[in-house]
PDB file of C-alpha atoms in Angstrom:
ATOM      1  CA  UNK A   1     -35.994-182.296 -49.963  1.00 67.00           C
ATOM      2  CA  UNK A   2     -32.338-183.172 -49.316  1.00 76.00           C
ATOM      3  CA  UNK A   3     -29.488-181.035 -47.345  1.00 79.00           C
ATOM      4  CA  UNK A   4     -27.068-179.790 -49.745  1.00 73.00           C
ATOM      5  CA  UNK A   5     -24.338-180.852 -47.242  1.00 70.00           C
ATOM      6  CA  UNK A   6     -25.315-184.010 -45.493  1.00 81.00           C
ATOM      7  CA  UNK A   7     -27.785-185.211 -48.279  1.00 76.00           C
ATOM      8  CA  UNK A   8     -30.405-185.953 -45.871  1.00 75.00           C
ATOM      9  CA  UNK A   9     -33.685-185.472 -45.783  1.00 72.00           C
ATOM     10  CA  UNK A  10     -35.370-182.234 -44.114  1.00 63.00           C
ATOM     11  CA  UNK A  11     -37.989-183.302 -41.155  1.00 69.00           C
ATOM     12  CA  UNK A  12     -41.055-181.212 -41.190  1.00 58.00           C
ATOM     13  CA  UNK A  13     -40.773-177.953 -39.352  1.00 64.00           C
ATOM     14  CA  UNK A  14     -37.014-178.468 -39.051  1.00 67.00           C
ATOM     15  CA  UNK A  15     -34.681-175.428 -39.347  1.00 70.00           C
ATOM     16  CA  UNK A  16     -33.179-174.351 -42.668  1.00 73.00           C
ATOM     17  CA  UNK A  17     -30.541-172.193 -43.988  1.00 74.00           C
ATOM     18  CA  UNK A  18     -30.301-171.053 -47.523  1.00 75.00           C
ATOM     19  CA  UNK A  19     -27.009-170.784 -48.983  1.00 73.00           C
ATOM     20  CA  UNK A  20     -27.179-169.623 -52.259  1.00 72.00           C
ATOM     21  CA  UNK A  21     -29.516-171.374 -54.364  1.00 70.00           C
ATOM     22  CA  UNK A  22     -29.502-174.424 -51.970  1.00 73.00           C
ATOM     23  CA  UNK A  23     -31.122-175.318 -48.356  1.00 74.00           C
ATOM     24  CA  UNK A  24     -28.955-176.923 -45.970  1.00 73.00           C
ATOM     25  CA  UNK A  25     -29.672-177.868 -42.407  1.00 68.00           C
ATOM     26  CA  UNK A  26     -28.936-175.085 -39.728  1.00 74.00           C
ATOM     27  CA  UNK A  27     -26.298-177.391 -38.267  1.00 73.00           C
ATOM     28  CA  UNK A  28     -24.699-178.144 -41.371  1.00 77.00           C
ATOM     29  CA  UNK A  29     -24.272-174.280 -42.262  1.00 71.00           C
ATOM     30  CA  UNK A  30     -21.638-173.808 -39.247  1.00 70.00           C
ATOM     31  CA  UNK A  31     -19.714-176.849 -40.140  1.00 68.00           C
ATOM     32  CA  UNK A  32     -16.616-175.769 -42.494  1.00 61.00           C
ATOM     33  CA  UNK A  33     -17.187-176.664 -46.020  1.00 54.00           C
ATOM     34  CA  UNK A  34     -15.248-179.457 -47.506  1.00 52.00           C
ATOM     35  CA  UNK A  35     -12.909-178.526 -50.530  1.00 46.00           C
ATOM     36  CA  UNK A  36     -14.722-180.772 -52.840  1.00 45.00           C
ATOM     37  CA  UNK A  37     -17.991-179.325 -51.976  1.00 47.00           C
ATOM     38  CA  UNK A  38     -19.443-176.318 -54.127  1.00 47.00           C
ATOM     39  CA  UNK A  39     -22.545-174.422 -53.245  1.00 47.00           C
ATOM     40  CA  UNK A  40     -23.002-171.225 -55.078  1.00 44.00           C
ATOM     41  CA  UNK A  41     -19.988-169.170 -55.245  1.00 42.00           C
ATOM     42  CA  UNK A  42     -19.146-170.670 -51.473  1.00 43.00           C
ATOM     43  CA  UNK A  43     -16.065-172.163 -52.950  1.00 42.00           C
ATOM     44  CA  UNK A  44     -15.135-168.541 -54.205  1.00 42.00           C
ATOM     45  CA  UNK A  45     -15.655-166.874 -50.862  1.00 39.00           C
ATOM     46  CA  UNK A  46     -13.697-169.167 -49.561  1.00 39.00           C
ATOM     47  CA  UNK A  47     -10.700-168.415 -51.807  1.00 41.00           C
ATOM     48  CA  UNK A  48     -11.066-164.729 -51.503  1.00 42.00           C
ATOM     49  CA  UNK A  49     -10.988-165.397 -47.507  1.00 37.00           C
ATOM     50  CA  UNK A  50      -8.019-167.222 -48.308  1.00 40.00           C
ATOM     51  CA  UNK A  51      -6.209-164.339 -50.199  1.00 42.00           C
ATOM     52  CA  UNK A  52      -6.945-161.990 -47.300  1.00 42.00           C
ATOM     53  CA  UNK A  53      -5.346-163.759 -44.997  1.00 42.00           C
ATOM     54  CA  UNK A  54      -2.322-164.666 -47.209  1.00 41.00           C
ATOM     55  CA  UNK A  55      -2.449-160.924 -47.578  1.00 44.00           C
ATOM     56  CA  UNK A  56      -2.384-160.097 -43.763  1.00 44.00           C
ATOM     57  CA  UNK A  57       0.626-162.414 -43.521  1.00 44.00           C
ATOM     58  CA  UNK A  58       2.685-160.930 -46.287  1.00 45.00           C
ATOM     59  CA  UNK A  59       1.918-157.396 -44.018  1.00 45.00           C
ATOM     60  CA  UNK A  60       2.766-158.744 -41.037  1.00 43.00           C
ATOM     61  CA  UNK A  61       5.739-161.306 -41.498  1.00 42.00           C
ATOM     62  CA  UNK A  62       7.383-159.772 -44.845  1.00 41.00           C
ATOM     63  CA  UNK A  63       6.674-156.158 -45.285  1.00 47.00           C
ATOM     64  CA  UNK A  64       6.859-155.021 -41.768  1.00 43.00           C
ATOM     65  CA  UNK A  65      10.139-156.819 -40.400  1.00 46.00           C
ATOM     66  CA  UNK A  66      11.843-155.878 -43.555  1.00 49.00           C
ATOM     67  CA  UNK A  67      11.255-151.979 -42.893  1.00 48.00           C
ATOM     68  CA  UNK A  68      12.365-152.328 -39.049  1.00 44.00           C
ATOM     69  CA  UNK A  69      15.353-154.231 -40.144  1.00 49.00           C
ATOM     70  CA  UNK A  70      16.025-151.496 -42.689  1.00 44.00           C
ATOM     71  CA  UNK A  71      15.955-148.889 -40.022  1.00 47.00           C
ATOM     72  CA  UNK A  72      18.460-150.906 -37.672  1.00 46.00           C
ATOM     73  CA  UNK A  73      20.874-151.190 -40.666  1.00 46.00           C
ATOM     74  CA  UNK A  74      20.410-147.750 -41.551  1.00 47.00           C
ATOM     75  CA  UNK A  75      20.765-145.796 -38.385  1.00 47.00           C
ATOM     76  CA  UNK A  76      22.786-148.104 -35.933  1.00 44.00           C
ATOM     77  CA  UNK A  77      24.856-149.672 -38.228  1.00 42.00           C
ATOM     78  CA  UNK A  78      25.805-147.421 -40.960  1.00 42.00           C
ATOM     79  CA  UNK A  79      25.409-143.875 -39.897  1.00 50.00           C
ATOM     80  CA  UNK A  80      26.472-143.487 -36.040  1.00 44.00           C
ATOM     81  CA  UNK A  81      29.780-145.780 -36.263  1.00 48.00           C
ATOM     82  CA  UNK A  82      30.659-143.652 -39.495  1.00 48.00           C
ATOM     83  CA  UNK A  83      30.071-140.462 -37.536  1.00 49.00           C
ATOM     84  CA  UNK A  84      31.819-141.483 -34.272  1.00 47.00           C
ATOM     85  CA  UNK A  85      34.637-142.850 -36.393  1.00 49.00           C
ATOM     86  CA  UNK A  86      35.256-139.402 -38.260  1.00 47.00           C
ATOM     87  CA  UNK A  87      34.857-137.114 -34.819  1.00 47.00           C
ATOM     88  CA  UNK A  88      37.719-139.624 -33.515  1.00 45.00           C
ATOM     89  CA  UNK A  89      39.769-139.211 -36.511  1.00 46.00           C
ATOM     90  CA  UNK A  90      39.381-135.540 -36.744  1.00 50.00           C
ATOM     91  CA  UNK A  91      39.969-134.680 -33.032  1.00 49.00           C
ATOM     92  CA  UNK A  92      42.038-137.308 -31.270  1.00 46.00           C
ATOM     93  CA  UNK A  93      44.408-137.957 -33.927  1.00 44.00           C
ATOM     94  CA  UNK A  94      44.643-135.048 -36.055  1.00 45.00           C
ATOM     95  CA  UNK A  95      44.356-131.843 -33.993  1.00 51.00           C
ATOM     96  CA  UNK A  96      45.263-131.958 -30.482  1.00 48.00           C
ATOM     97  CA  UNK A  97      48.732-133.612 -30.905  1.00 48.00           C
ATOM     98  CA  UNK A  98      49.491-131.113 -33.525  1.00 52.00           C
ATOM     99  CA  UNK A  99      48.790-128.270 -31.670  1.00 48.00           C
ATOM    100  CA  UNK A 100      50.915-129.677 -28.490  1.00 46.00           C
ATOM    101  CA  UNK A 101      53.699-130.287 -30.892  1.00 48.00           C
ATOM    102  CA  UNK A 102      53.641-126.785 -32.068  1.00 45.00           C
ATOM    103  CA  UNK A 103      53.519-125.519 -28.685  1.00 51.00           C
ATOM    104  CA  UNK A 104      56.581-127.183 -27.421  1.00 50.00           C
ATOM    105  CA  UNK A 105      58.535-126.563 -30.574  1.00 53.00           C
ATOM    106  CA  UNK A 106      57.953-122.782 -30.302  1.00 54.00           C
ATOM    107  CA  UNK A 107      58.375-122.265 -26.364  1.00 54.00           C
ATOM    108  CA  UNK A 108      60.921-124.681 -25.247  1.00 51.00           C
ATOM    109  CA  UNK A 109      62.840-125.556 -28.008  1.00 47.00           C
ATOM    110  CA  UNK A 110      63.074-122.187 -30.004  1.00 46.00           C
ATOM    111  CA  UNK A 111      62.334-119.190 -27.807  1.00 51.00           C
ATOM    112  CA  UNK A 112      64.045-119.862 -24.343  1.00 46.00           C
ATOM    113  CA  UNK A 113      67.362-121.109 -25.622  1.00 53.00           C
ATOM    114  CA  UNK A 114      67.551-118.105 -27.426  1.00 53.00           C
ATOM    115  CA  UNK A 115      66.875-115.815 -24.709  1.00 54.00           C
ATOM    116  CA  UNK A 116      69.434-117.748 -22.400  1.00 53.00           C
ATOM    117  CA  UNK A 117      71.892-117.566 -25.485  1.00 59.00           C
ATOM    118  CA  UNK A 118      71.605-113.691 -25.664  1.00 61.00           C
ATOM    119  CA  UNK A 119      71.831-113.218 -21.813  1.00 63.00           C
ATOM    120  CA  UNK A 120      75.088-115.038 -21.967  1.00 64.00           C
ATOM    121  CA  UNK A 121      76.528-113.145 -24.867  1.00 68.00           C
ATOM    122  CA  UNK A 122      75.979-109.741 -22.995  1.00 72.00           C
ATOM    123  CA  UNK A 123      77.416-111.042 -19.751  1.00 70.00           C
ATOM    124  CA  UNK A 124      80.677-112.151 -21.977  1.00 76.00           C
ATOM    125  CA  UNK A 125      80.775-108.617 -23.721  1.00 76.00           C
ATOM    126  CA  UNK A 126      80.759-106.852 -20.223  1.00 73.00           C
ATOM    127  CA  UNK A 127      83.525-109.461 -18.949  1.00 75.00           C
ATOM    128  CA  UNK A 128      85.464-108.515 -21.898  1.00 79.00           C
ATOM    129  CA  UNK A 129      85.079-104.717 -21.404  1.00 78.00           C
ATOM    130  CA  UNK A 130      86.222-104.906 -18.162  1.00 82.00           C
ATOM    131  CA  UNK A 131      89.272-106.911 -18.820  1.00 83.00           C
ATOM    132  CA  UNK A 132      90.054-104.392 -21.806  1.00 83.00           C
ATOM    133  CA  UNK A 133      89.518-101.415 -19.304  1.00 82.00           C
ATOM    134  CA  UNK A 134      92.141-102.862 -16.560  1.00 84.00           C
ATOM    135  CA  UNK A 135      94.665-103.989 -19.063  1.00 87.00           C
ATOM    136  CA  UNK A 136      94.443-100.347 -20.789  1.00 83.00           C
ATOM    137  CA  UNK A 137      95.020 -98.811 -17.174  1.00 84.00           C
ATOM    138  CA  UNK A 138      97.983-101.010 -16.400  1.00 88.00           C
ATOM    139  CA  UNK A 139      99.682 -99.921 -19.440  1.00 88.00           C
ATOM    140  CA  UNK A 140      99.289 -96.342 -18.516  1.00 85.00           C
ATOM    141  CA  UNK A 141      96.654 -95.239 -21.335  1.00 90.00           C
ATOM    142  CA  UNK A 142      95.236 -92.193 -19.983  1.00 93.00           C
ATOM    143  CA  UNK A 143      91.835 -92.608 -21.158  1.00 91.00           C
ATOM    144  CA  UNK A 144      91.612 -96.109 -19.556  1.00 93.00           C
ATOM    145  CA  UNK A 145      92.791 -94.810 -16.271  1.00 93.00           C
ATOM    146  CA  UNK A 146      89.827 -92.120 -16.199  1.00 94.00           C
ATOM    147  CA  UNK A 147      87.341 -94.694 -17.281  1.00 92.00           C
ATOM    148  CA  UNK A 148      88.510 -96.891 -14.225  1.00 90.00           C
ATOM    149  CA  UNK A 149      88.183 -94.075 -11.965  1.00 92.00           C
ATOM    150  CA  UNK A 150      84.764 -93.519 -13.123  1.00 91.00           C
ATOM    151  CA  UNK A 151      83.683 -96.852 -12.627  1.00 89.00           C
ATOM    152  CA  UNK A 152      85.439 -96.867  -9.017  1.00 89.00           C
ATOM    153  CA  UNK A 153      83.559 -93.578  -8.674  1.00 90.00           C
ATOM    154  CA  UNK A 154      80.274 -94.429  -9.549  1.00 86.00           C
ATOM    155  CA  UNK A 155      79.795 -98.385  -9.031  1.00 81.00           C
ATOM    156  CA  UNK A 156      77.652 -98.727 -12.006  1.00 73.00           C
ATOM    157  CA  UNK A 157      79.855-101.412 -14.023  1.00 72.00           C
ATOM    158  CA  UNK A 158      79.395-104.963 -12.786  1.00 69.00           C
ATOM    159  CA  UNK A 159      81.800-106.551 -10.787  1.00 69.00           C
ATOM    160  CA  UNK A 160      83.657-103.159  -9.682  1.00 78.00           C
ATOM    161  CA  UNK A 161      82.171-102.145  -6.647  1.00 80.00           C
ATOM    162  CA  UNK A 162      82.405 -98.206  -5.719  1.00 86.00           C
ATOM    163  CA  UNK A 163      85.595 -97.384  -4.007  1.00 89.00           C
ATOM    164  CA  UNK A 164      86.441 -93.462  -3.594  1.00 89.00           C
ATOM    165  CA  UNK A 165      90.158 -94.191  -2.832  1.00 91.00           C
ATOM    166  CA  UNK A 166      90.382 -96.224  -5.846  1.00 92.00           C
ATOM    167  CA  UNK A 167      88.442 -93.843  -7.786  1.00 91.00           C
ATOM    168  CA  UNK A 168      90.822 -90.735  -6.800  1.00 93.00           C
ATOM    169  CA  UNK A 169      94.313 -92.931  -7.421  1.00 93.00           C
ATOM    170  CA  UNK A 170      93.060 -93.621 -10.862  1.00 93.00           C
ATOM    171  CA  UNK A 171      92.137 -90.089 -11.582  1.00 95.00           C
ATOM    172  CA  UNK A 172      95.690 -88.958 -10.255  1.00 95.00           C
ATOM    173  CA  UNK A 173      97.225 -91.379 -12.502  1.00 96.00           C
ATOM    174  CA  UNK A 174      95.354 -90.195 -15.486  1.00 96.00           C
ATOM    175  CA  UNK A 175      95.738 -86.446 -14.808  1.00 96.00           C
ATOM    176  CA  UNK A 176      99.664 -87.144 -14.398  1.00 96.00           C
ATOM    177  CA  UNK A 177      99.801 -88.805 -17.976  1.00 95.00           C
ATOM    178  CA  UNK A 178      97.757 -85.485 -19.155  1.00 95.00           C
ATOM    179  CA  UNK A 179      94.005 -86.467 -18.870  1.00 97.00           C
ATOM    180  CA  UNK A 180      92.285 -83.174 -19.003  1.00 97.00           C
ATOM    181  CA  UNK A 181      88.807 -84.250 -17.792  1.00 96.00           C
ATOM    182  CA  UNK A 182      91.115 -86.256 -14.752  1.00 96.00           C
ATOM    183  CA  UNK A 183      92.546 -82.976 -14.038  1.00 97.00           C
ATOM    184  CA  UNK A 184      89.547 -80.782 -13.674  1.00 97.00           C
ATOM    185  CA  UNK A 185      87.685 -83.264 -11.581  1.00 95.00           C
ATOM    186  CA  UNK A 186      90.813 -83.493  -8.970  1.00 95.00           C
ATOM    187  CA  UNK A 187      90.347 -79.424  -8.956  1.00 95.00           C
ATOM    188  CA  UNK A 188      86.641 -80.004  -8.247  1.00 94.00           C
ATOM    189  CA  UNK A 189      87.174 -82.602  -5.743  1.00 93.00           C
ATOM    190  CA  UNK A 190      90.083 -80.787  -3.789  1.00 93.00           C
ATOM    191  CA  UNK A 191      88.060 -77.351  -3.763  1.00 90.00           C
ATOM    192  CA  UNK A 192      84.799 -79.209  -2.677  1.00 87.00           C
ATOM    193  CA  UNK A 193      85.986 -81.523  -0.490  1.00 84.00           C
ATOM    194  CA  UNK A 194      84.809 -84.489  -2.649  1.00 84.00           C
ATOM    195  CA  UNK A 195      85.679 -88.253  -2.954  1.00 79.00           C
ATOM    196  CA  UNK A 196      87.369 -88.168   0.504  1.00 75.00           C
ATOM    197  CA  UNK A 197      89.177 -85.111  -0.357  1.00 80.00           C
ATOM    198  CA  UNK A 198      89.756 -82.473   2.223  1.00 78.00           C
ATOM    199  CA  UNK A 199      89.111 -78.863   0.875  1.00 80.00           C
ATOM    200  CA  UNK A 200      92.578 -78.406  -0.193  1.00 88.00           C
ATOM    201  CA  UNK A 201      92.500 -75.087  -2.274  1.00 93.00           C
ATOM    202  CA  UNK A 202      96.153 -75.045  -3.285  1.00 94.00           C
ATOM    203  CA  UNK A 203      95.762 -78.744  -4.811  1.00 94.00           C
ATOM    204  CA  UNK A 204      92.605 -77.377  -6.582  1.00 95.00           C
ATOM    205  CA  UNK A 205      94.289 -74.237  -8.108  1.00 96.00           C
ATOM    206  CA  UNK A 206      97.263 -76.815  -9.267  1.00 96.00           C
ATOM    207  CA  UNK A 207      94.875 -79.144 -11.062  1.00 96.00           C
ATOM    208  CA  UNK A 208      92.600 -76.145 -12.572  1.00 97.00           C
ATOM    209  CA  UNK A 209      95.804 -74.507 -13.862  1.00 97.00           C
ATOM    210  CA  UNK A 210      96.627 -77.987 -15.511  1.00 97.00           C
ATOM    211  CA  UNK A 211      93.459 -78.190 -17.243  1.00 97.00           C
ATOM    212  CA  UNK A 212      92.906 -74.525 -17.802  1.00 97.00           C
ATOM    213  CA  UNK A 213      96.258 -74.786 -20.076  1.00 97.00           C
ATOM    214  CA  UNK A 214      94.608 -77.528 -22.070  1.00 96.00           C
ATOM    215  CA  UNK A 215      91.579 -75.063 -22.982  1.00 96.00           C
ATOM    216  CA  UNK A 216      89.349 -76.514 -20.551  1.00 97.00           C
ATOM    217  CA  UNK A 217      86.514 -73.705 -20.260  1.00 97.00           C
ATOM    218  CA  UNK A 218      85.022 -74.761 -16.866  1.00 97.00           C
ATOM    219  CA  UNK A 219      88.946 -74.987 -15.635  1.00 97.00           C
ATOM    220  CA  UNK A 220      89.736 -71.364 -17.001  1.00 97.00           C
ATOM    221  CA  UNK A 221      86.259 -69.904 -15.663  1.00 97.00           C
ATOM    222  CA  UNK A 222      87.476 -71.460 -11.899  1.00 97.00           C
ATOM    223  CA  UNK A 223      90.867 -70.328 -12.283  1.00 96.00           C
ATOM    224  CA  UNK A 224      89.721 -66.598 -12.813  1.00 96.00           C
ATOM    225  CA  UNK A 225      87.830 -67.046  -9.558  1.00 96.00           C
ATOM    226  CA  UNK A 226      90.362 -68.305  -7.621  1.00 97.00           C
ATOM    227  CA  UNK A 227      92.591 -65.258  -8.760  1.00 97.00           C
ATOM    228  CA  UNK A 228      89.607 -63.194  -8.101  1.00 96.00           C
ATOM    229  CA  UNK A 229      89.315 -63.728  -4.708  1.00 95.00           C
ATOM    230  CA  UNK A 230      93.106 -64.942  -3.739  1.00 95.00           C
ATOM    231  CA  UNK A 231      91.754 -68.633  -2.759  1.00 93.00           C
ATOM    232  CA  UNK A 232      94.485 -71.041  -3.137  1.00 93.00           C
ATOM    233  CA  UNK A 233      96.875 -68.333  -4.847  1.00 95.00           C
ATOM    234  CA  UNK A 234      97.701 -64.592  -4.155  1.00 95.00           C
ATOM    235  CA  UNK A 235      94.561 -62.546  -5.365  1.00 95.00           C
ATOM    236  CA  UNK A 236      95.434 -61.043  -8.893  1.00 96.00           C
ATOM    237  CA  UNK A 237      92.895 -59.040 -10.717  1.00 95.00           C
ATOM    238  CA  UNK A 238      94.481 -58.891 -14.130  1.00 96.00           C
ATOM    239  CA  UNK A 239      95.184 -63.043 -13.745  1.00 96.00           C
ATOM    240  CA  UNK A 240      91.480 -63.222 -13.022  1.00 96.00           C
ATOM    241  CA  UNK A 241      90.311 -60.943 -15.528  1.00 96.00           C
ATOM    242  CA  UNK A 242      92.566 -62.722 -18.315  1.00 96.00           C
ATOM    243  CA  UNK A 243      91.134 -66.248 -17.497  1.00 97.00           C
ATOM    244  CA  UNK A 244      87.394 -65.223 -17.262  1.00 97.00           C
ATOM    245  CA  UNK A 245      88.015 -63.439 -20.713  1.00 97.00           C
ATOM    246  CA  UNK A 246      89.508 -66.941 -22.222  1.00 97.00           C
ATOM    247  CA  UNK A 247      86.136 -68.593 -20.533  1.00 97.00           C
ATOM    248  CA  UNK A 248      84.051 -66.116 -22.124  1.00 97.00           C
ATOM    249  CA  UNK A 249      85.655 -66.629 -25.403  1.00 96.00           C
ATOM    250  CA  UNK A 250      85.116 -70.315 -25.224  1.00 96.00           C
ATOM    251  CA  UNK A 251      81.049 -69.340 -24.866  1.00 95.00           C
ATOM    252  CA  UNK A 252      80.937 -69.614 -20.633  1.00 96.00           C
ATOM    253  CA  UNK A 253      77.930 -67.235 -19.583  1.00 95.00           C
ATOM    254  CA  UNK A 254      79.593 -67.133 -15.834  1.00 96.00           C
ATOM    255  CA  UNK A 255      82.672 -65.568 -17.284  1.00 96.00           C
ATOM    256  CA  UNK A 256      80.722 -63.056 -19.123  1.00 95.00           C
ATOM    257  CA  UNK A 257      79.128 -61.840 -16.445  1.00 95.00           C
ATOM    258  CA  UNK A 258      82.210 -61.913 -13.988  1.00 95.00           C
ATOM    259  CA  UNK A 259      83.851 -59.634 -16.185  1.00 95.00           C
ATOM    260  CA  UNK A 260      81.084 -56.885 -16.061  1.00 93.00           C
ATOM    261  CA  UNK A 261      81.314 -57.278 -12.538  1.00 91.00           C
ATOM    262  CA  UNK A 262      85.055 -57.007 -11.956  1.00 86.00           C
TER     263      UNK A 262
END
C-alpha cells in the first residue's frame, strides 16, 4: 500500500496518518501540501484557511487604519481649527476693539470737552457782568453803584475782593443819586458803627430821613425811634408818633407796639 503523498510503500508497523479516505506517512502529514495535490477536501480546507487569512488582512490593514484616519480627519483637522478660528474672529476682531472705540468716543471726545466749554462759558458770563457793573457805576447809575457797593461789602463776586472803604464810597454815590436802599444802609452803618464808620447819630438821622421820605418802612420806624429818644435829633414825641404811624400803615409790627407804648 502506497503513501498518497510520497507514493512510497508503507513499511510494516510504520506509523501512518489518515487524511480523508487516504493514508499517508506520519512524516508526510506534517509537510505542506502542494497546490496540485488533492486529498479529500484538503484543498478546500486550504482555501478556507487562505480566505480567513485574507479576511484578517482586510481587518488589520484596510478597515482599522481607515477608522483611525477618519477620526484624525474629523477631530484634529476639521473641528478644532474651525472652533479656534471662530473664537478668534468673535473676541479679538469684533468685540474688544469696538468696546474701546466706544469708550474713547464717549469719554474723551464727547463729554470732557463739553464740560470744559461749559466752564469757560460761565467764566465769560461772570466777567461780562463785572464789566457791565463797573461801566454802569462809573456812568452814575444808582442801582449799579449800589450793586458795586454790595459786591465790595460781601466779597462774594469773583475778582472783587472784600473792601469796606470802597463799599461805603459806592453806597454814598448811590445814596446821593437817590438810591433808597443805599440811604437806609448808610443810616444803619452810622448808628451801629459798621463798615468802618463811627457811631454818628446825626449822620444816621440824615440818611434815615432821606429813605423815610421815599416811604422806606424800616427807615420810617427808625426815624420815629430817633425822635422818641432824642438820638441824633431833638426829642419830639409828636414826630415820633407820626413816623411810627407811617411805618405801621406799611405793616411794620414794631411800629404798632411802639405806638401802644408811646
